[in-house]
Amino acid sequence: MEMLVDVFLLGLLVATAVAISSTKDLFASIMLTGLYSLISAAFFVLMDAVDVAFTEAAVGAGISTLLMLSCMKLTGQYEPKPHRHRRLLGLVVVSVTGVLLLFGTLDTPNFGDDHSPIQDHLAPHYLTKSMEEIGIPNVVTSVLASYRGFDTFGETVVILTAGIGVLALLGFSPKRQSDDLDSLVAPMHHQKILRVVSKLLIPPILLFALYVQFHGDFGPGGGFQAGVIFAAAIILYAMIFGVHVARQVFRDGAIRLLAALGVLIYGSVGLLSFLSGKNFLDYSVLSDTPQHGQHWGIMLVEMGVGITVAAVMLIIFFTFSARVDKRERDGDENQRQ
Amino acid sequence: MSALLHYNYWIVILLMMIGFYIVITHANLIKKLLGLSIFQTSVFILYISMGKISGGTAPILYPGEHVYSNPLPHVLILTAIVVGIATTALGLALVVRLREAYGSIVEDVIQQQEQEDQR
Amino acid sequence: MSGLTGLIDLLSWLALVAGSFCALSGGVGLLRFPDFFSRMHAAGVMDTLGAGLILFGLMLQSDHWLVLVKLLLILKLIWLTSPTSSHALAKAAIRGGARPLLGDDMPGRGKR
Amino acid sequence: MFIAATLALLMTMILAMGRAFLGPSLYDRILAINMFGTKTVLLIAVLGFLMGRPEFLDIALVYALINFISVIGLLRYFEYNQAQLQAKLQRVQQARDEANP
């Protein structure tokens, strides 16, 4: 039965990918990308990767679609069809590479094999020892935040760096006229029903984000997912009541500070264990018993990740929307013809 | 049933090649980024498929004897997804800046203008 | 006691089957109906009903209060968001110039 | 019985996807995406029961939320277009008024 659903979902994925490749309308292909990520998240649930599905659901279907749309808003909706010889050439290159890769799969272990090389190292240790060494049931969280905490630290820094990069590219605003910002009408403000329903929805979403943040030890969830969900709630608010209103609460300076603060929390937890005579990010010194220390460490580290992810997502969204708003106001003056 | 033992990997390669095709044939930069994200997802699927053990369950321990799927790929891919969106955002920001500088996001047009500028 | 569980099982199966039927018929309507607004009708009504029935069927099968609460939350969310987004979508379509097909404009049989 | 529900949901997903591919208007596509999203929420819930670990309903919950947010995001694009169109009309009107007062 699982296999049947697997075949089904992967087939749907391929169909969507082909459709994305063949539509000329970028709006449609971005929408189909959202659909693609919905299907792949369902597939991840089927493959037991619940944490991954969680992340993909929050990131792929929501935020990435919104970002792509704002970018398209700034650049135009239609694309010309590629030239014929280019398509032909592409097809040749792709088929040759594909055949070579297919040849490579002949040697891969069978799907679902429990004695393939990937299953023999590390994973058994994590699965059998995690409960006594770390003491939390969700092995994904214990590997993410403790066993491979250094790795995750790197990822968090990468996210912060990407946020800084987006700010460096698009963040500067030449002349900020605050009264002008207020006069800009929120695009969906006239939709009464939307307004009421989202007012009803936003507090539960924020609460749910907190639940995901702190329940990550026991079920699917954790800092990455919680950060994205938290940001999604604010983005919903910003879309319906206007970006400038949301920005009055989440001021630019504050979220930039928060983005850095998350990484700082993560790093200082590591430094603390470093200074207490253990390895970097070895949390067992944080409390009187090692296991208890691990709990503290994981909680703090996940909090740092959550803060950084939420802040960076907000920075990116606000930066893009500010661009779109500016463009609406000033027209496309930079266009070079 | 034996035909299905590598089915996931074949699909991974198919998806990867579709993404690759979009990246190399389409001139529109946003479309290229969409192609990249398809490519990216195919890698995610590859990792996750490899970690699956048939008859296994999600690696969240609960009382009793159970087979759990491999948690390590899950960790790698989980962070990769969030990093992926952050880097995609960076790519999109670059696209927006290119549009402002050249008035187009079609690769050929940008290259043409670049050549004209150098002359 | 076993009679009661049997009854609950039967009820839940019934709800699941009815929900599946609703979902499927909504899908067929979405694909086959002639214009946007009638498709929206099919999708909107059957979506909400089908989701409700399937989730109700699952609720009867749940063995832990937390599962029950989460199912209720999902149900509440779907019942809140699905009509809202349908409404907003219809409004956007009207503002964007889409008009429902009425009376004489309807395509004849066999055309679609 | 969960199997029957799963199959029905998968079939519905294919139908919705057909509409998403066919279009013809963007509204149709958004409608299909919306329906597809609801069906995915249900599918994940049913899969949880099918695989015997119903505590993963959190994912379905996130889905229901994110689906709503992304549909609103898609709709906002039209709103922007509408606003742009109105501004353009106004500008044209102004120009006409100035040309022949």
PDB file of C-alpha atoms in Angstrom, chain D residues 4-85:
ATOM      1  CA  ALA D   4     -10.196   3.468   0.307  1.00  0.00           C
ATOM      2  CA  ALA D   5     -10.094   7.018   1.633  1.00  0.00           C
ATOM      3  CA  THR D   6      -6.429   7.366   0.614  1.00  0.00           C
ATOM      4  CA  LEU D   7      -7.188   6.188  -2.903  1.00  0.00           C
ATOM      5  CA  ALA D   8     -10.165   8.515  -3.214  1.00  0.00           C
ATOM      6  CA  LEU D   9      -8.042  11.432  -2.062  1.00  0.00           C
ATOM      7  CA  LEU D  10      -5.272  10.565  -4.502  1.00  0.00           C
ATOM      8  CA  MET D  11      -7.788  10.388  -7.355  1.00  0.00           C
ATOM      9  CA  THR D  12      -9.193  13.757  -6.350  1.00  0.00           C
ATOM     10  CA  MET D  13      -5.681  15.171  -6.278  1.00  0.00           C
ATOM     11  CA  ILE D  14      -5.173  14.039  -9.855  1.00  0.00           C
ATOM     12  CA  LEU D  15      -8.451  15.633 -10.922  1.00  0.00           C
ATOM     13  CA  ALA D  16      -7.553  18.902  -9.209  1.00  0.00           C
ATOM     14  CA  MET D  17      -4.148  18.782 -10.788  1.00  0.00           C
ATOM     15  CA  GLY D  18      -5.724  18.370 -14.210  1.00  0.00           C
ATOM     16  CA  ARG D  19      -7.578  21.619 -13.628  1.00  0.00           C
ATOM     17  CA  ALA D  20      -4.385  23.299 -12.430  1.00  0.00           C
ATOM     18  CA  PHE D  21      -2.631  22.304 -15.651  1.00  0.00           C
ATOM     19  CA  LEU D  22      -5.499  23.136 -17.977  1.00  0.00           C
ATOM     20  CA  GLY D  23      -6.277  26.538 -16.563  1.00  0.00           C
ATOM     21  CA  PRO D  24      -7.651  28.274 -18.584  1.00  0.00           C
ATOM     22  CA  SER D  25      -7.733  31.360 -16.359  1.00  0.00           C
ATOM     23  CA  LEU D  26      -5.397  31.980 -13.445  1.00  0.00           C
ATOM     24  CA  TYR D  27      -8.399  31.945 -11.106  1.00  0.00           C
ATOM     25  CA  ASP D  28      -9.120  28.366 -12.115  1.00  0.00           C
ATOM     26  CA  ARG D  29      -5.573  27.451 -11.318  1.00  0.00           C
ATOM     27  CA  ILE D  30      -5.717  29.078  -7.898  1.00  0.00           C
ATOM     28  CA  LEU D  31      -8.985  27.300  -7.189  1.00  0.00           C
ATOM     29  CA  ALA D  32      -7.372  24.001  -8.119  1.00  0.00           C
ATOM     30  CA  ILE D  33      -4.344  24.726  -5.934  1.00  0.00           C
ATOM     31  CA  ASN D  34      -6.625  25.567  -3.027  1.00  0.00           C
ATOM     32  CA  MET D  35      -8.502  22.316  -3.413  1.00  0.00           C
ATOM     33  CA  PHE D  36      -5.288  20.384  -3.863  1.00  0.00           C
ATOM     34  CA  GLY D  37      -4.015  21.850  -0.615  1.00  0.00           C
ATOM     35  CA  THR D  38      -7.120  20.772   1.318  1.00  0.00           C
ATOM     36  CA  LYS D  39      -6.825  17.301  -0.142  1.00  0.00           C
ATOM     37  CA  THR D  40      -3.169  17.120   0.896  1.00  0.00           C
ATOM     38  CA  VAL D  41      -4.121  18.049   4.452  1.00  0.00           C
ATOM     39  CA  LEU D  42      -6.655  15.223   4.486  1.00  0.00           C
ATOM     40  CA  LEU D  43      -4.230  12.821   2.830  1.00  0.00           C
ATOM     41  CA  ILE D  44      -1.580  13.457   5.461  1.00  0.00           C
ATOM     42  CA  ALA D  45      -4.126  12.997   8.243  1.00  0.00           C
ATOM     43  CA  VAL D  46      -5.351   9.722   6.744  1.00  0.00           C
ATOM     44  CA  LEU D  47      -1.783   8.527   6.076  1.00  0.00           C
ATOM     45  CA  GLY D  48      -0.971   9.119   9.727  1.00  0.00           C
ATOM     46  CA  PHE D  49      -3.775   6.761  10.711  1.00  0.00           C
ATOM     47  CA  LEU D  50      -2.896   4.309   7.958  1.00  0.00           C
ATOM     48  CA  MET D  51       0.685   4.057   9.175  1.00  0.00           C
ATOM     49  CA  GLY D  52      -0.409   3.840  12.782  1.00  0.00           C
ATOM     50  CA  ARG D  53       1.164   7.083  14.042  1.00  0.00           C
ATOM     51  CA  PRO D  54      -1.646   9.609  14.199  1.00  0.00           C
ATOM     52  CA  GLU D  55       0.397  12.005  16.351  1.00  0.00           C
ATOM     53  CA  PHE D  56       1.843  13.513  13.202  1.00  0.00           C
ATOM     54  CA  LEU D  57      -1.267  15.570  12.656  1.00  0.00           C
ATOM     55  CA  ASP D  58       0.822  18.662  13.373  1.00  0.00           C
ATOM     56  CA  ILE D  59       1.977  18.551   9.777  1.00  0.00           C
ATOM     57  CA  ALA D  60      -1.564  18.539   8.476  1.00  0.00           C
ATOM     58  CA  LEU D  61      -2.266  21.496  10.735  1.00  0.00           C
ATOM     59  CA  VAL D  62       0.668  23.462   9.336  1.00  0.00           C
ATOM     60  CA  TYR D  63      -0.502  22.618   5.863  1.00  0.00           C
ATOM     61  CA  ALA D  64      -3.971  23.981   6.467  1.00  0.00           C
ATOM     62  CA  LEU D  65      -2.441  27.241   7.692  1.00  0.00           C
ATOM     63  CA  ILE D  66       0.167  27.634   4.995  1.00  0.00           C
ATOM     64  CA  ASN D  67      -2.299  26.777   2.261  1.00  0.00           C
ATOM     65  CA  PHE D  68      -4.471  29.691   3.324  1.00  0.00           C
ATOM     66  CA  ILE D  69      -1.508  32.045   3.475  1.00  0.00           C
ATOM     67  CA  SER D  70      -0.258  31.086   0.050  1.00  0.00           C
ATOM     68  CA  VAL D  71      -3.688  31.498  -1.544  1.00  0.00           C
ATOM     69  CA  ILE D  72      -3.919  34.969  -0.001  1.00  0.00           C
ATOM     70  CA  GLY D  73      -0.456  35.699  -1.351  1.00  0.00           C
ATOM     71  CA  LEU D  74      -1.516  34.664  -4.845  1.00  0.00           C
ATOM     72  CA  LEU D  75      -4.638  36.804  -4.636  1.00  0.00           C
ATOM     73  CA  ARG D  76      -2.648  39.810  -3.483  1.00  0.00           C
ATOM     74  CA  TYR D  77      -0.911  39.758  -6.822  1.00  0.00           C
ATOM     75  CA  PHE D  78      -4.221  40.438  -8.577  1.00  0.00           C
ATOM     76  CA  GLU D  79      -5.004  43.202  -6.124  1.00  0.00           C
ATOM     77  CA  TYR D  80      -1.756  44.881  -6.998  1.00  0.00           C
ATOM     78  CA  ASN D  81      -2.556  44.567 -10.674  1.00  0.00           C
ATOM     79  CA  GLN D  82      -5.972  46.067 -10.038  1.00  0.00           C
ATOM     80  CA  ALA D  83      -4.476  48.998  -8.154  1.00  0.00           C
ATOM     81  CA  GLN D  84      -1.964  49.526 -10.920  1.00  0.00           C
ATOM     82  CA  LEU D  85      -4.679  49.486 -13.544  1.00  0.00           C
TER      83      LEU D  85
END
